Short mmCIF file of C-alpha atoms in Angstrom, two decimals:
data_model
loop_
_atom_site.label_atom_id
_atom_site.label_comp_id
_atom_site.label_asym_id
_atom_site.label_seq_id
_atom_site.Cartn_x
_atom_site.Cartn_y
_atom_site.Cartn_z
CA MET A 216 78.50 -1.60 -8.70
CA LEU A 217 75.43 0.74 -9.41
CA LEU A 218 77.88 3.77 -10.17
CA LEU A 219 78.89 0.68 -12.76
CA TYR A 220 76.26 0.34 -14.58
CA LEU A 221 75.13 4.34 -14.05
CA LYS A 222 78.52 5.54 -16.91
CA GLY A 223 77.03 2.48 -19.08
CA ILE A 224 74.26 3.74 -19.51
CA LEU A 225 75.11 7.29 -19.47
CA TYR A 226 78.17 6.21 -22.13
CA PHE A 227 75.42 4.35 -24.73
CA ASN A 228 73.12 6.64 -24.67
CA GLN A 229 76.24 9.74 -25.69
CA MET A 230 76.83 7.03 -28.69
CA LYS A 231 73.71 6.55 -29.76
CA LYS A 232 73.05 9.88 -30.49
CA PHE A 233 76.67 10.71 -31.74
CA LEU A 234 75.68 7.64 -33.95
CA PHE A 235 72.43 9.77 -35.18
CA ILE A 236 74.42 12.77 -35.66
CA ALA A 237 77.12 10.51 -37.73
CA ILE A 238 74.05 8.66 -39.88
CA LEU A 239 72.10 11.76 -40.21
CA LEU A 240 75.03 13.88 -41.64
CA PHE A 241 75.80 10.75 -43.97
CA THR A 242 72.98 10.93 -45.42
CA PHE A 243 72.25 14.19 -45.92
CA GLU A 244 75.79 14.57 -47.58
CA GLY A 245 75.17 11.66 -49.76
CA PHE A 246 72.51 13.28 -51.31
CA SER A 247 73.91 16.22 -51.61
CA GLN A 248 77.57 15.01 -52.79
CA GLU A 249 76.77 11.45 -54.53
CA ASP A 250 73.40 11.44 -55.76
CA PRO A 251 73.79 11.89 -59.69
CA THR A 252 70.75 14.19 -59.97
CA ARG A 253 71.85 16.24 -57.12
CA GLY A 254 68.70 17.28 -55.93
CA TYR A 255 68.05 19.05 -60.27
CA ARG A 256 64.96 17.91 -62.43
CA VAL A 257 66.71 18.80 -65.36
CA LYS A 258 69.75 17.68 -67.16
CA VAL A 259 72.62 19.44 -69.21
CA GLY A 260 72.18 19.84 -73.04
CA GLU A 261 67.65 20.43 -72.18
CA GLN A 262 66.43 23.59 -72.94
CA ALA A 263 65.52 25.99 -69.19
CA PRO A 264 62.04 25.70 -68.40
CA LYS A 265 60.28 28.33 -68.95
CA LEU A 266 61.23 31.92 -67.51
CA ASP A 267 58.83 34.39 -66.84
CA PHE A 268 59.17 37.75 -63.81
CA SER A 269 60.23 40.52 -62.65
CA LEU A 270 63.86 41.37 -61.45
CA LEU A 271 63.68 44.14 -58.36
CA ASP A 272 63.71 46.65 -60.43
CA GLY A 273 60.48 45.89 -63.04
CA THR A 274 62.59 44.56 -65.70
CA LEU A 275 60.64 41.87 -67.41
CA ILE A 276 62.58 38.60 -67.69
CA ASN A 277 61.55 35.82 -70.07
CA ASN A 278 63.33 32.44 -72.59
CA LYS A 279 63.03 35.40 -75.22
CA ASN A 280 64.52 37.44 -73.57
CA LEU A 281 67.36 35.90 -72.38
CA LYS A 282 68.29 34.31 -76.05
CA GLY A 283 71.71 35.84 -76.97
CA LYS A 284 73.09 36.11 -73.20
CA VAL A 285 74.87 33.86 -71.44
CA VAL A 286 73.04 33.12 -68.11
CA VAL A 287 73.64 32.63 -64.62
CA LEU A 288 70.56 31.41 -62.14
CA GLN A 289 71.89 31.66 -58.87
CA PHE A 290 69.27 30.55 -57.02
CA THR A 291 69.95 31.91 -52.42
CA ALA A 292 68.12 33.00 -49.72
CA SER A 293 69.24 34.94 -46.60
CA TRP A 294 68.87 32.18 -44.14
CA CYS A 295 71.62 30.39 -46.43
CA SER A 296 75.16 30.57 -45.14
CA VAL A 297 76.32 28.30 -48.11
CA CYS A 298 74.86 30.95 -50.43
CA ILE A 299 76.33 33.69 -48.29
CA LYS A 300 80.04 32.28 -48.74
CA GLU A 301 79.37 32.22 -52.35
CA MET A 302 77.42 35.13 -53.25
CA PRO A 303 80.91 37.38 -53.04
CA HIS A 304 82.65 35.44 -55.08
CA LEU A 305 80.06 35.22 -57.88
CA GLU A 306 80.18 38.82 -57.79
CA SER A 307 83.82 40.26 -57.74
CA GLN A 308 84.40 36.96 -60.19
CA VAL A 309 81.55 36.55 -62.80
CA TRP A 310 79.35 39.71 -62.53
CA GLN A 311 82.04 42.02 -61.86
CA GLN A 312 84.53 40.32 -64.78
CA PHE A 313 80.99 39.54 -67.22
CA LYS A 314 78.50 42.51 -66.69
CA ASN A 315 79.73 44.25 -70.15
CA GLU A 316 79.16 41.46 -71.84
CA ASP A 317 76.23 39.52 -73.67
CA PHE A 318 75.66 37.34 -69.71
CA ILE A 319 74.02 37.92 -66.88
CA LEU A 320 73.32 36.92 -63.54
CA ILE A 321 70.56 36.59 -61.85
CA GLY A 322 70.05 36.10 -58.01
CA ILE A 323 67.15 34.41 -57.32
CA ASP A 324 65.44 34.84 -53.32
CA LEU A 325 63.63 31.38 -52.42
CA LYS A 326 60.47 32.40 -50.75
CA GLU A 327 61.26 35.42 -48.20
CA GLU A 328 59.40 38.98 -48.67
CA ARG A 329 61.36 41.86 -50.54
CA LYS A 330 62.30 43.96 -47.02
CA LYS A 331 64.19 40.75 -46.44
CA VAL A 332 66.00 40.53 -49.64
CA GLU A 333 66.88 43.97 -50.30
CA LYS A 334 68.38 43.66 -46.76
CA PHE A 335 69.72 40.36 -48.22
CA ILE A 336 71.82 43.03 -51.00
CA LYS A 337 73.37 45.22 -48.97
CA ASN A 338 74.82 43.06 -46.08
CA THR A 339 76.28 40.57 -48.90
CA GLN A 340 76.89 43.95 -50.91
CA VAL A 341 76.33 42.13 -54.31
CA THR A 342 75.41 44.40 -57.33
CA TYR A 343 74.16 41.53 -59.66
CA PRO A 344 70.17 41.52 -60.43
CA PHE A 345 67.16 40.35 -58.36
CA THR A 346 64.06 38.63 -58.47
CA ILE A 347 62.01 36.90 -55.24
CA ASP A 348 60.61 33.49 -56.33
CA LYS A 349 58.22 34.37 -54.30
CA ASP A 350 55.85 30.52 -54.44
CA GLY A 351 58.88 28.87 -54.70
CA SER A 352 57.66 27.69 -58.66
CA LEU A 353 60.52 28.73 -60.48
CA PHE A 354 62.86 26.87 -57.97
CA GLU A 355 60.84 23.80 -58.21
CA SER A 356 60.74 23.49 -62.08
CA PHE A 357 64.65 22.96 -61.69
CA THR A 358 65.07 20.68 -59.12
CA LEU A 359 63.47 17.76 -57.30
CA PRO A 360 60.98 17.70 -54.25
CA ASN A 361 62.68 19.22 -51.18
CA ALA A 362 66.09 19.76 -53.27
CA GLY A 363 68.24 23.07 -51.04
CA VAL A 364 68.80 25.68 -52.37
CA THR A 365 72.79 26.46 -53.61
CA ARG A 366 72.72 26.41 -56.85
CA ASN A 367 73.72 27.66 -60.01
CA ILE A 368 72.12 27.39 -63.41
CA VAL A 369 74.66 28.09 -66.23
CA LEU A 370 72.22 28.57 -69.78
CA ASP A 371 74.05 29.21 -73.01
CA LYS A 372 72.93 32.46 -75.32
CA THR A 373 70.53 29.86 -76.84
CA GLY A 374 68.60 28.98 -73.37
CA LYS A 375 70.50 25.70 -73.02
CA ILE A 376 71.74 24.29 -69.64
CA ILE A 377 74.95 24.16 -70.29
CA PHE A 378 76.15 23.82 -66.14
CA LEU A 379 74.48 22.72 -62.91
CA SER A 380 75.86 23.37 -60.09
CA ARG A 381 75.10 22.67 -55.41
CA LEU A 382 76.66 24.42 -52.54
CA TYR A 383 79.57 25.81 -53.24
CA ASP A 384 82.95 24.49 -54.51
CA GLU A 385 86.00 26.03 -55.22
CA LYS A 386 86.94 23.71 -57.90
CA GLU A 387 83.28 23.36 -59.32
CA PHE A 388 83.34 27.64 -59.16
CA GLU A 389 86.43 28.20 -61.53
CA GLU A 390 84.26 25.84 -64.06
CA ILE A 391 82.08 27.96 -63.85
CA VAL A 392 83.70 31.15 -64.60
CA HIS A 393 86.09 28.84 -67.25
CA LEU A 394 83.00 27.94 -69.10
CA ILE A 395 81.17 31.60 -68.83
CA ASP A 396 84.78 33.50 -70.45
CA SER A 397 84.77 30.13 -72.82
CA GLU A 398 80.95 30.23 -74.15
CA LEU A 399 81.50 34.26 -74.26
CA ASN A 400 84.00 34.15 -76.61
CA LYS A 401 82.23 31.47 -79.38
CA ASN A 402 81.14 33.32 -82.47
#
């Protein structure tokens, strides 16, 4: 009888752990996919917040010198597995396809040291320009507090936000590529 009682307690404890993990996953998934803001403080149709930073090669970037270009701002980090999954697609389907047009894709690493970022770029074999958002203020100008990384923000040639993505979804990624192509072909 004691053995049955102990097995029941063990089973109950395992079920509590399973239920806790299931609730945690459901909550995370709900915030990231079902939340209509998707963790953004900005909206499609708004002008981009103030941009003022230097790329790793020293090139100055600001709202004024981005005018006339279609821009993708890719927020990323070396510890982000989804980012790592997405980056080869950004390199081949976006950067290599559009880099010779009025276009720029900028990888923005979130809060990491330069050596780590350089190793990350080398390991992912991307060639598009990068910067480091050392204190997260650039990221936070677009996102709500505690928002997750893996985000692509597309700006039109006037600096207006025309697409906001979260995580990596093949269908959404195809939409981004199509949108960039359409924007570059507008007169």
